[in-house]
Each structure stands twice: as structure tokens, then as C-alpha cells.
Tab-separated table of C-alpha atoms in Angstrom:
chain	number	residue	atom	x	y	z
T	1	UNK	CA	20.908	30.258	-25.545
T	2	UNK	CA	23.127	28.546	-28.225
T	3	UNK	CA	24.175	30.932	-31.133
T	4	UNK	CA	24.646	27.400	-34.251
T	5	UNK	CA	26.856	29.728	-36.437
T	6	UNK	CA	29.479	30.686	-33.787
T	7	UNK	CA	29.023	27.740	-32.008
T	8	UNK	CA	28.668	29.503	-28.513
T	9	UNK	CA	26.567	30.312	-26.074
T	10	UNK	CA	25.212	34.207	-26.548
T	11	UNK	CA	22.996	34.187	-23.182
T	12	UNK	CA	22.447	32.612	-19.464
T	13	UNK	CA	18.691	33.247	-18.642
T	14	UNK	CA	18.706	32.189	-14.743
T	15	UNK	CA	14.727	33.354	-13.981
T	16	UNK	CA	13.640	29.536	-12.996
T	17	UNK	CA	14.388	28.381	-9.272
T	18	UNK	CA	13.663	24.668	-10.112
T	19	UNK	CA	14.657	22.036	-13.301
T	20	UNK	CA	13.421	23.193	-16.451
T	21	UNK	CA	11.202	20.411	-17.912
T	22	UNK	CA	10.221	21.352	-21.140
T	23	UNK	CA	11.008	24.471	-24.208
T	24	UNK	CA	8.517	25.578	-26.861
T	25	UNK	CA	9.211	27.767	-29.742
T	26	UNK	CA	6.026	29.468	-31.817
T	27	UNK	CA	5.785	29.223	-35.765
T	28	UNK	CA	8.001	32.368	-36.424
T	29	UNK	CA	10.580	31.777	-33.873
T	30	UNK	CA	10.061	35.144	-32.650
T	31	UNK	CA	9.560	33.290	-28.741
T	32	UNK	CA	10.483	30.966	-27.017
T	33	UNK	CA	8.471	29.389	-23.755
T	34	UNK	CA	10.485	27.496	-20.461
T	35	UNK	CA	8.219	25.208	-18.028
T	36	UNK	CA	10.208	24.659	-14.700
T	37	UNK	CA	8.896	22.721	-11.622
T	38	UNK	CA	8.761	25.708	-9.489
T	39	UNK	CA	5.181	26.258	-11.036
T	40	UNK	CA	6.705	29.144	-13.554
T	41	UNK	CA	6.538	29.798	-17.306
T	42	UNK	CA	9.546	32.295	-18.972
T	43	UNK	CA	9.091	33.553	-21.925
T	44	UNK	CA	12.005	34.786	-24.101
T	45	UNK	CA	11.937	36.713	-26.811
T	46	UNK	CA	14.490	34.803	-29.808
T	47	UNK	CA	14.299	38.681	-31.735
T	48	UNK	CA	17.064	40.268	-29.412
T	49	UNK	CA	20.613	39.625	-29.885
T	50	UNK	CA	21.489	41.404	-26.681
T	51	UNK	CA	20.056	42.537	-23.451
T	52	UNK	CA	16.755	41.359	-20.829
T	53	UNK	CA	15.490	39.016	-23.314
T	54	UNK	CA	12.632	37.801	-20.385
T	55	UNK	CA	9.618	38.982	-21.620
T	56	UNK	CA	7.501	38.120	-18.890
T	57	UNK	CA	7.017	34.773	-15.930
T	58	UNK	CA	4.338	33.107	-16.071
T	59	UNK	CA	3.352	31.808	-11.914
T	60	UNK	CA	4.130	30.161	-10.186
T	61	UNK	CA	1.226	28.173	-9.982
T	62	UNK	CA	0.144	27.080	-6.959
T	63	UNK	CA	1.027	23.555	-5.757
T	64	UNK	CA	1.992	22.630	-9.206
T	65	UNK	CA	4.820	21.694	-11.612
T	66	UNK	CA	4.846	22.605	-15.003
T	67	UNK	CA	5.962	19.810	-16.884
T	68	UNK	CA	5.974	20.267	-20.737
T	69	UNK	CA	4.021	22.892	-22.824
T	70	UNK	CA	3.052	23.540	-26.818
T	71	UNK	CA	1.605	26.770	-29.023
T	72	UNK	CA	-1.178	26.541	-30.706
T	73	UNK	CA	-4.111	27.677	-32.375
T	74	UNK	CA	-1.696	29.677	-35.207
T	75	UNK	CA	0.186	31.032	-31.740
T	76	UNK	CA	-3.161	32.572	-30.531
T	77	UNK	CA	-2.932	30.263	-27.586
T	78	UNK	CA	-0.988	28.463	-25.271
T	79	UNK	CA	-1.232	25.355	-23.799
T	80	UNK	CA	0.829	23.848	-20.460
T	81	UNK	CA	0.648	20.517	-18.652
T	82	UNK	CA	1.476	19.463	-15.073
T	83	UNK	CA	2.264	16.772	-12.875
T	84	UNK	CA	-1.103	16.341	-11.272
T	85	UNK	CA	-2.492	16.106	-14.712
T	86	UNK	CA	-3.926	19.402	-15.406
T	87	UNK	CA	-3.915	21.459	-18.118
T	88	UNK	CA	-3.557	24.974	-18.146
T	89	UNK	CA	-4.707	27.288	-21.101
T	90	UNK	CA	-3.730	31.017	-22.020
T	91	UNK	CA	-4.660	33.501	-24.331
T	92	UNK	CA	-1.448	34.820	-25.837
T	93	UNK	CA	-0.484	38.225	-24.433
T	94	UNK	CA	-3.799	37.461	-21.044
T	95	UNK	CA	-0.988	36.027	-19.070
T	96	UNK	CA	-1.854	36.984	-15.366
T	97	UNK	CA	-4.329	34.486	-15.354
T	98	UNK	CA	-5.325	31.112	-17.537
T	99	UNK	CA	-8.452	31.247	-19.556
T	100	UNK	CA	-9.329	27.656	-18.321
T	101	UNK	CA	-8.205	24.903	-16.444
T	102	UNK	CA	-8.742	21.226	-17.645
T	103	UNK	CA	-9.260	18.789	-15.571
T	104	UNK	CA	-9.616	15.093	-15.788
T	105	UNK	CA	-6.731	13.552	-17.443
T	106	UNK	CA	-5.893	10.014	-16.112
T	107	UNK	CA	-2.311	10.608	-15.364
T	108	UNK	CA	0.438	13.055	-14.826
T	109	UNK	CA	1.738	14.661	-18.326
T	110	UNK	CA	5.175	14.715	-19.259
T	111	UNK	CA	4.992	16.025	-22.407
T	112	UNK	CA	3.041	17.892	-24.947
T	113	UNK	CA	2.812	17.570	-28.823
T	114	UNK	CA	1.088	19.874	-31.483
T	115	UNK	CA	-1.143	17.037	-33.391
T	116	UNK	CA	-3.126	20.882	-35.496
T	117	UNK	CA	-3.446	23.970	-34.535
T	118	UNK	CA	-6.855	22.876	-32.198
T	119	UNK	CA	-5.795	19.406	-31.337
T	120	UNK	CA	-3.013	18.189	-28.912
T	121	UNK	CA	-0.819	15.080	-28.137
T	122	UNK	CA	-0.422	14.208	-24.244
T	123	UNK	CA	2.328	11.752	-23.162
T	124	UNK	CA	1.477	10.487	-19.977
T	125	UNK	CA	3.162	8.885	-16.869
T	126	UNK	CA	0.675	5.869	-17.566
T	127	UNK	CA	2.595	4.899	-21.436
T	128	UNK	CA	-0.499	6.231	-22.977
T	129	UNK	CA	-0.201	8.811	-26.070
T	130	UNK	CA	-3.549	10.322	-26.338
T	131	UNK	CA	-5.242	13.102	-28.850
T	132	UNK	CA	-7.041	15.964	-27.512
T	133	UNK	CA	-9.122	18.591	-28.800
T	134	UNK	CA	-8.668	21.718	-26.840
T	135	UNK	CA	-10.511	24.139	-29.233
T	136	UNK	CA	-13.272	24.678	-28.830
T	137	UNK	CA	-14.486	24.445	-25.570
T	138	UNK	CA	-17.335	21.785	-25.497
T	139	UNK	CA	-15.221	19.756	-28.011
T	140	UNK	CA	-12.584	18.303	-25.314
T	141	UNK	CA	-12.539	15.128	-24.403
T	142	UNK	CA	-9.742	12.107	-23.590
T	143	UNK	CA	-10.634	9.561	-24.989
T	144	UNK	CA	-8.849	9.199	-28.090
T	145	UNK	CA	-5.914	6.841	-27.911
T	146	UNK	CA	-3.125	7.054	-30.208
T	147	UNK	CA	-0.293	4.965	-28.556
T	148	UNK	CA	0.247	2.423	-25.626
T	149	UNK	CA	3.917	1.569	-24.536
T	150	UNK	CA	4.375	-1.648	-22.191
T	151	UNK	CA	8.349	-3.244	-21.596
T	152	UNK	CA	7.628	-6.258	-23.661
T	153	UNK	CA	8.652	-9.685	-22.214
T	154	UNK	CA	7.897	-8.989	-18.752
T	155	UNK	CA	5.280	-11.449	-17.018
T	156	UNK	CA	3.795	-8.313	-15.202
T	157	UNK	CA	1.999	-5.508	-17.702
T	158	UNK	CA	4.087	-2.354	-16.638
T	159	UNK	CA	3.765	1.207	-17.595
T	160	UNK	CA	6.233	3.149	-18.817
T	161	UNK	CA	5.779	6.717	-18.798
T	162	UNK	CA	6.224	8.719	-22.148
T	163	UNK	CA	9.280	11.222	-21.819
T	164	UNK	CA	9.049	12.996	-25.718
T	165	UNK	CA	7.552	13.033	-28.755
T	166	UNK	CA	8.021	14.119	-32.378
T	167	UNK	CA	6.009	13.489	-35.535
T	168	UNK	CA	8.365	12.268	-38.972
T	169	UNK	CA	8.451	14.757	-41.754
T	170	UNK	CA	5.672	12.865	-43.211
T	171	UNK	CA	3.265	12.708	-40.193
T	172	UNK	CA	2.959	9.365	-40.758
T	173	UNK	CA	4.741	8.198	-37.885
T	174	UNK	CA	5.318	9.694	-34.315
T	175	UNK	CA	8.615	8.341	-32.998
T	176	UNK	CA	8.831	8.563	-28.739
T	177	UNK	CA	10.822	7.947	-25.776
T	178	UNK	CA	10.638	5.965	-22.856
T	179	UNK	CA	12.444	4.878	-19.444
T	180	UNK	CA	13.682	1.419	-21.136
T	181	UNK	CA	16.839	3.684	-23.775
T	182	UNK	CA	14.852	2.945	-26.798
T	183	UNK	CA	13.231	4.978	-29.931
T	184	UNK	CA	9.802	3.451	-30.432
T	185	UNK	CA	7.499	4.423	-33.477
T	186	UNK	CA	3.712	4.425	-33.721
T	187	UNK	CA	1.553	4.357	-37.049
T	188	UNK	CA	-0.812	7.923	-37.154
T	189	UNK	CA	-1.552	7.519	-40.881
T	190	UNK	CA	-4.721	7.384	-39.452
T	191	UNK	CA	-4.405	10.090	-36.704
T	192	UNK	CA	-6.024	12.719	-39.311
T	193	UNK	CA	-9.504	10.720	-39.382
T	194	UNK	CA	-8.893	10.539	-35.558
T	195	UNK	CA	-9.371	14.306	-35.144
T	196	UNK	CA	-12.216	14.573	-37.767
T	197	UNK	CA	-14.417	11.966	-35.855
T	198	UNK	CA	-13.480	14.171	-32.614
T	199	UNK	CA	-14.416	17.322	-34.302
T	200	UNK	CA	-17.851	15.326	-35.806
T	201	UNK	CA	-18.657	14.040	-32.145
T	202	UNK	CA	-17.987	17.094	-30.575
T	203	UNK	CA	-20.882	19.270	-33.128
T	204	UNK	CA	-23.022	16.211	-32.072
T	205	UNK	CA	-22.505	16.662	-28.745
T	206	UNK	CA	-23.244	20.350	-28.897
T	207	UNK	CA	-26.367	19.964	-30.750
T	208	UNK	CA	-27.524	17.543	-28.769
T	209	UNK	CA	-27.067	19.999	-25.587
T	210	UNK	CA	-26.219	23.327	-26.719
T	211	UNK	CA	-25.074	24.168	-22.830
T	212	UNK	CA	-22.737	21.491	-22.657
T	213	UNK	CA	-19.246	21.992	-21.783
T	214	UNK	CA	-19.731	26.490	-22.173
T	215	UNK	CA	-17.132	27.431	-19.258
T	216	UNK	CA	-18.997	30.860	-18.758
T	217	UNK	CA	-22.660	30.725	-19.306
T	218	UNK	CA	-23.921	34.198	-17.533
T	219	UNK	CA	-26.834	33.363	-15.472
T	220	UNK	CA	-30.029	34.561	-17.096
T	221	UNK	CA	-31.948	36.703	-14.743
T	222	UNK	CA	-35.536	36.716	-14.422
T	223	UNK	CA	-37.211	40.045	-15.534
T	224	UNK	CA	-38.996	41.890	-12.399
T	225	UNK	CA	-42.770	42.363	-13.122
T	226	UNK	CA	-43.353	45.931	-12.784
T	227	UNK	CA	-46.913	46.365	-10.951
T	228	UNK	CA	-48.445	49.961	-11.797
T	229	UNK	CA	-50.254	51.513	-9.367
T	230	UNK	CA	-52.692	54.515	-10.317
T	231	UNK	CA	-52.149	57.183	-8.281
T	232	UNK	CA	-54.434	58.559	-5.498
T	233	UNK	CA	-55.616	61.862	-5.742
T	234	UNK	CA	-54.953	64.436	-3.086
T	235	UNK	CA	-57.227	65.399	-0.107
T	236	UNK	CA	-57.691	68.747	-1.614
T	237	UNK	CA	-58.985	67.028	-5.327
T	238	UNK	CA	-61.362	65.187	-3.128
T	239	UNK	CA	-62.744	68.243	-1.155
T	240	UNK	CA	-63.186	69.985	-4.233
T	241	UNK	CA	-65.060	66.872	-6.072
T	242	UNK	CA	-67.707	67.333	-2.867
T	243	UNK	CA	-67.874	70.848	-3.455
T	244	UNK	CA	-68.777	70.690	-6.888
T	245	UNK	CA	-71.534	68.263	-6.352
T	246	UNK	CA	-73.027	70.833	-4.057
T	247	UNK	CA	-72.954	68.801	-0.705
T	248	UNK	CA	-71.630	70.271	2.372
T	249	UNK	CA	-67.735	69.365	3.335
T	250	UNK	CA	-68.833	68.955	6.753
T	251	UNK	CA	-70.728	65.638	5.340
T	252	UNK	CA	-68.978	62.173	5.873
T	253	UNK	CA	-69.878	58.129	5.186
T	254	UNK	CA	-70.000	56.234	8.019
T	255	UNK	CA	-67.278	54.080	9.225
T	256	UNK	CA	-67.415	51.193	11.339
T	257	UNK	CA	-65.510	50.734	14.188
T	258	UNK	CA	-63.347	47.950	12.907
T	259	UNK	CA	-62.784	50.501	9.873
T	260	UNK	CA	-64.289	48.221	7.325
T	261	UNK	CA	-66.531	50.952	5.433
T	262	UNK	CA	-62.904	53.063	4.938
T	263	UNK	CA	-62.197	51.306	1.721
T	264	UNK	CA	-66.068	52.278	0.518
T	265	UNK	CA	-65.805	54.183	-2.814
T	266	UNK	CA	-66.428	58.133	-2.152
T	267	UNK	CA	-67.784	58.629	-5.898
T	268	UNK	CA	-70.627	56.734	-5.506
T	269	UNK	CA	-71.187	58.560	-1.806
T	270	UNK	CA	-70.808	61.682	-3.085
T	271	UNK	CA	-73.506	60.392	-6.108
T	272	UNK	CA	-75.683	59.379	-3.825
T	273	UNK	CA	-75.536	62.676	-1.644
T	274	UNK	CA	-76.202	64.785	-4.307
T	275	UNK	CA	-79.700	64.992	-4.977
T	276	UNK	CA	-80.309	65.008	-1.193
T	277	UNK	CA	-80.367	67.852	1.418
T	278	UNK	CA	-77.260	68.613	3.234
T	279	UNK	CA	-79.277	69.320	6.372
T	280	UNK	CA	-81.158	66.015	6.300
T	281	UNK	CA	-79.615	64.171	8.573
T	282	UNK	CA	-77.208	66.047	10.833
T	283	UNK	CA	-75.089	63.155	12.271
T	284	UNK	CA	-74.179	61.906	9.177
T	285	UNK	CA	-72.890	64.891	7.647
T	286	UNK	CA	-71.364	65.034	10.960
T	287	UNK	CA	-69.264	62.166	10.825
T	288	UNK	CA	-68.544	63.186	7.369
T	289	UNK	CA	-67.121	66.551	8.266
T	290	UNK	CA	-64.851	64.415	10.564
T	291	UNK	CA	-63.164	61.638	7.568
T	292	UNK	CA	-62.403	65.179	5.359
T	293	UNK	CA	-61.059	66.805	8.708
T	294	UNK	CA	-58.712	63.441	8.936
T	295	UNK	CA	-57.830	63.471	4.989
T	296	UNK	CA	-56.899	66.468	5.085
T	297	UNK	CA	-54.498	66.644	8.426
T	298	UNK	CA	-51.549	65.762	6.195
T	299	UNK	CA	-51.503	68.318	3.969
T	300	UNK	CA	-52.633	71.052	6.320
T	301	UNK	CA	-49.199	70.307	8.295
């Protein structure tokens, strides 16, 4: 760290074991963030004038360099690209893990650019500057191409990857840097109606399929239909609903052998039973002396 007014260095921060590729300071200057190729994000804090000023590391990711990096979202978020072309996004202070992962840029990124505070600029290994949207969610897309840098007068179109990038005080231009020692400047007076059409296509997009692009939709879960099942009355109810119509307990329905006439209502035998003597037929009440014997075996034990 380079103290301007004493023109000296004030601190050595040695917590990266690879090249450092790329330093990000928020809006208040109150921190500052490192990439490195070892996969590993530092984070200083600018506020201390002596002492640890590592606030926390970031990584390392695994199988992945960290290659440039921006704050956005008025420092709510931050954003980091790699060499294989992902992007990695945190919530500031949530940094064990990222909230998301976004995939599917067409190169490697060298360097990152804060177009607003939901929209992004991503040089790429490919000479391509292009404008992203990374807030909200179902709004990102790649698309949007600000920039293209080919080595003029060569017979052979060849890319030139895009090394940094900084907006005039303006925004009218974005001056950048490339492998061939030059400044070049591209024309974004018309970047801001860029970001609006993204932002229009994006609510289109959404309404057109409102589960587009939402990175945690929880599963909705089919309710259970609850069956309700009336409860059978004990033996001992039933005995005394035999009793009361005056027929003997030792008086039974008959049951088939296959036990088909189990399942036979007893209301309407007992009904039927009623009006009739309990010493008419003596088999019958027989057998149904037997089915209360059997109802009853549970409860006796």
C-alpha cells in the first residue's frame, strides 16, 4: 500500500500465493478487494493506518483463477471473473460461499468494468467488450456488444484480448488496452439506451415466463389427501346394542366359509332379530353366540 502524501509505502500485504491480477476499491474507499490466480480474493480494509489490515480471503476456488473483479449494486454486491469464463457473485459480508455462479460467457475474462450499479462491462480474451446485466437474476444475458478490437492491417482477422478498461469523465467514451501497446477508444454515448433495452427485454422475458432464469425456485409439494375413517365401535358397544334389542348374546349371523357374510351389516341383523324368538332356531343363535365369543377375544385378553 502506497501512502501519495509521504510518498512511501505504509504496508506489504503478502496473503496471495500466485500474481495478483486485478484491485477493486468500493464507493467510500473504506475497502479494497485483490484477485490472484491462486483462486483467492483479499480484502483489505483502506480505514487502518496500522496493523492486520486483511479482513478476510476469499477461496481459493477450486480449479480456477480469479482474474479481475468490480463492486456493485451501491457495494451490496460483489462481482469476480475467471479464466474459464465464469462469473462468481457475493453478497457483501456472505463470503464463505457465492450466491451464484454464471455460466456461459464465450471467453475467458480479463477484466471487469462497473457500466451502473446492476450492469457490468466484461473484457474478454476474444477482443470483445460486452454489457451485462447481473441484477436481477432472470435479467442476465450476453449478448450485448459494446466493443470489438481486431490488429488492423493484418490479412488474417485476429483477436486480441482486452487487458483494461476505464470510462472518460464524461461516459461518453471507454478508452482500453490491448496486446498491440496502444490506447484505443470506443463511442458508449449510446451505452445508456443499451442497458434500458436490456432492462425492457429482461421484464419481457419475465412476463412472458415468470419461472425463467429464478436460481432457487423451492419445489412445490403436493398436499397429502387426508382420508377419514369413522371409527369402529368396540366389541363391548356391540354386545350391549344386542342386549338392548332384547335378543340373546348367544345369537350370531351366519358366515360362510369363504367369510363373505363377515362384512354383513349387524344393525340390520340385530333389526331383523328383534321381533323374533331367541329360541327359534337354536343353530343360528348358535353360531351367533360364537362371532360375539370371537369379537370379543381381544378385549377379554
Amino acid at each position: 500500500i502506497w501512502y501519495s502524501r509521504a510518498a512511501a509505502t505504509t504496508a506489504v500485504i503478502g496473503e496471495n500465493a500466485d500474481q495478483i491480477t486485478c484491485l477493486a476499491v468500493d464507493d467510500d474507499g473504506s475497502q479494497c478487494y485483490a484477485t490472484s490466480l491462486d483462486g483467492c480474493i483479499t480484502i483489505l480494509d483502506m480505514r487502518k493506518s496500522h496493523g492486520d489490515r486483511v479482513v478476510d480471503v476469499i477461496g481459493p476456488m477450486k480449479d480456477n483463477e480469479m482474474s479481475s473483479i468490480a463492486v456493485i449494486d451501491h457495494q451490496m454486491h460483489v462481482i469476480a471473473g475467471s479464466m474459464t469464463g465464469d462469473l462468481y457473485l457475493w453478497k457483501q459480508g456472505a463470503w464463505r460461499s457465492p450466491r451464484a455462479r454464471i455460466r456461459g460467457h464465450p471467453s475467458e475474462i480479463q477484466c471487469l468494468l462497473k457500466a451502473s450499479e446492476n450492469h457490468i462491462l466484461t473484457g474478454a480474451a476474444d477482443g470483445v467488450i460486452r454489457c451485462m446485466r447481473v441484477l436481477p437474476d432472470h435479467e442476465r444475458s450476453f449478448d450485448c456488444v459494446v466493443a470489438s478490437h481486431q490488429e488492423p492491417g493484418l490479412d488474417v482477422a485476429m483477436d486480441f484480448g482486452i487487458e483494461a478498461m476505464r470510462f472518460s469523465h464524461d461516459r461518453m467514451f471507454l478508452a482500453y488496452s490491448s496486446h498491440d501497446y496502444c490506447i484505443h477508444w470506443a463511442d458508449t454515448r449510446d451505452l445508456e439506451a443499451m442497458m434500458s433495452g436490456m432492462v425492457a427485454e429482461g421484464k419481457k422475458r419475465k412476463n412472458e415466463d415468470p419461472d425463467e432464469g429464478e436460481p432457487s425456485a423451492a419445489p412445490q409439494i403436493a398436499k397429502r389427501k387426508i382420508k377419514r375413517v369413522k371409527k369402529r365401535p368396540p366389541a363391548e358397544a356391540q354386545g350391549e346394542d344386542v342386549h338392548s334389542d332384547g335378543a340373546d348374546p348367544t345369537e350370531a349371523a351366519e358366515v360362510d366359509s369363504d367369510g363373505s357374510g363377515a362384512g354383513k351389516d349387524q344393525g340390520s341383523d340385530s333389526d331383523e332379530d328383534s321381533d323374533a324368538s331367541p329360541n327359534a332356531d337354536p343353530d343360528r343363535a348358535r353360531k351367533r353366540g360364537k362371532r360375539i365369543q370371537k369379537h370379543l377375544r381381544p378385549w377379554c385378553l
